[in-house]
Every structure is written in structure tokens, then in C-alpha cells.
XYZ file of C-alpha atoms in Angstrom:
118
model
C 0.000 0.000 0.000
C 1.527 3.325 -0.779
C 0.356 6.265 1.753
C 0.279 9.453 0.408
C 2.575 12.404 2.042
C 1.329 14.548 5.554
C 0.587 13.852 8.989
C -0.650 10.667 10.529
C -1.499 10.244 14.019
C -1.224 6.965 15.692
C -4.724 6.198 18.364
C -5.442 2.828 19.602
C -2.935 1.055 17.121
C -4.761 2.727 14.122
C -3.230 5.081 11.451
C -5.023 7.578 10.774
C -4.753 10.892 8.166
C -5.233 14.040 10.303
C -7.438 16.643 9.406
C -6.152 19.605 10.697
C -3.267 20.128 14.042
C -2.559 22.455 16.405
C 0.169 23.322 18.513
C -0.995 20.893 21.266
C -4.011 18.296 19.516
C -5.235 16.829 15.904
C -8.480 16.513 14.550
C -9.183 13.311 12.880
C -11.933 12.633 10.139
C -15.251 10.478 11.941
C -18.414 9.548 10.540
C -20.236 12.904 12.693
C -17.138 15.194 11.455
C -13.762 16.399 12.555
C -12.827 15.383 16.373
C -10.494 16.849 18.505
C -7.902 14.655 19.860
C -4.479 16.035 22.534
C -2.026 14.988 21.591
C -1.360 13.228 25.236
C -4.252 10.745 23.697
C -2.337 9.507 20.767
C 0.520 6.766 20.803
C 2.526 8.466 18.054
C 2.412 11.459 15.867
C 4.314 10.665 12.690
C 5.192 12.481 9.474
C 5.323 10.474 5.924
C 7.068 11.653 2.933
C 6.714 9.459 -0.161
C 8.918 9.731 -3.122
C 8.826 7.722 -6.230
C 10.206 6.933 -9.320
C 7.520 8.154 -12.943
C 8.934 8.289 -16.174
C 11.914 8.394 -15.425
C 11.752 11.530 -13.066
C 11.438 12.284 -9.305
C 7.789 12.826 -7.745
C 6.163 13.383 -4.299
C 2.997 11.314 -3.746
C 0.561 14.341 -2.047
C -2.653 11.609 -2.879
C -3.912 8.166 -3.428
C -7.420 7.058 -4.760
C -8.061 3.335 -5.667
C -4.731 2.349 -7.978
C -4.197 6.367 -8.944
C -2.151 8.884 -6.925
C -1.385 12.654 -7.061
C 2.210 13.998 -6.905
C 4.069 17.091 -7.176
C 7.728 17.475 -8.507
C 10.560 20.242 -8.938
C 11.929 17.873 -11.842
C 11.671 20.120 -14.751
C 12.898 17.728 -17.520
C 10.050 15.447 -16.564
C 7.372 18.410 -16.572
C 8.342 19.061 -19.652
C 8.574 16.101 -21.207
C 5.378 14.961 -19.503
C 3.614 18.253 -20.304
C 2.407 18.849 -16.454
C 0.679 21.349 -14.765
C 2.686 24.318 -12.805
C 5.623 26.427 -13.182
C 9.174 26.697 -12.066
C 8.567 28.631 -8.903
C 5.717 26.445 -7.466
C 7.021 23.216 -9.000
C 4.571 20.773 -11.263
C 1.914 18.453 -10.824
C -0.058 15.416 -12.165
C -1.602 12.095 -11.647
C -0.646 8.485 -12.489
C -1.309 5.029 -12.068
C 0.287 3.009 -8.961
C 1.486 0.795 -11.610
C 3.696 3.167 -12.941
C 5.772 4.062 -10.234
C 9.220 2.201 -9.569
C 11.367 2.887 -6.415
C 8.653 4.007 -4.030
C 10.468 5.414 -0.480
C 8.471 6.237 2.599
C 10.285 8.340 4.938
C 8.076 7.897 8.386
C 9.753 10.618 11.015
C 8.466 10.730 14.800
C 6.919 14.198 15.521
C 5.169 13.542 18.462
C 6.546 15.704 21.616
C 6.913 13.240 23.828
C 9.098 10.716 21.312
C 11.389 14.007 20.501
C 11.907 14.931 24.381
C 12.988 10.618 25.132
């Protein structure tokens, strides 16, 4: 499974993508709407960069829907070539298929106060 670039916070053993963060809590997606959650409450706090390999060129994974994702890159040979959306001071932007990407890296740092105080 490929997870798409941000902020995850760990509850109960579960993964979740966070909404929104403050300096001090998350708010996590539920079926009612946003809920507020300290960050005491959560067993981790994490942050997930995902890089991968398309045509040839670097690219960020920012979103993943079924076997699609959405990714941003700096790489301007590729946008080029590729004819993506964007410019050079904002960087490009497209869409492929899962299938397409080679050399997938997820970075998964700690943020969570308490892991950066132990």
C-alpha cells in the first residue's frame, strides 16, 4: 500500500490521516465530522514523505485514490517532457497510475513531543 505524504497520528494502534493540528491536539476525520484529539491521547504522531520513481523523473505522492495517486515534482525535464501542470517557482503536478511508479520510499519521522523529548 503506498500512503500518500502529511501527517498521521497513531490512536489505539490505528493510522489515521489528520485533518487539521494544532500546537498541542489533531483533529481526525469520523463519521459525525472532525474530532479533537491532545495529543497526550495519541501513541505516536508521525510524518510520511513518499517519493517515487515516474517516467523516469522524481515525484512526491501528495494523494492516493483506488490504484491512482497525485504527486508534485521540482523535476523540470520530466514536466516538460510529460507536459504537467505548474511552473518553475511552485514546481509541477499530475496524476498516475500506482502501476507506474518504480522505487517508491516512505520516509516515516516521529513528531510527536513526547518521542522528541525521550
Amino acid at each position: 500500500m503506498i500512503r500518500p505524504s502529511g501527517l498521521y497520528a497513531v490512536l489505539r494502534g490505528e493510522e489515521i490521516h489528520v485533518h487539521s493540528h494544532g500546537r498541542d491536539y489533531v483533529t481526525l476525520p469520523a463519521p459525525s465530522g472532525p474530532v479533537r484529539h491532545e495529543l497526550d491521547e495519541l501513541d505516536d504522531f508521525v510524518s510520511i514523505k513518499t517519493f517515487a520513481t515516474w517516467r523516469g523523473g522524481q515525484v512526491a505522492i501528495s494523494a492516493v485514490s483506488g490504484d491512482e495517486c497525485g504527486f508534485f515534482t521540482n523535476d523540470q525535464a520530466l514536466a516538460e517532457r510529460e507536459r504537467l501542470a505548474g511552473d518553475t517557482y511552485n514546481g509541477w503536478h499530475g496524476s498516475a497510475a500506482l502501476s507506474e511508479l518504480t522505487d517508491v520510499d516512505e520516509r516515516v519521522t516521529s513528531i510527536h513531543p513526547r518521542r522528541r523529548e525521550a
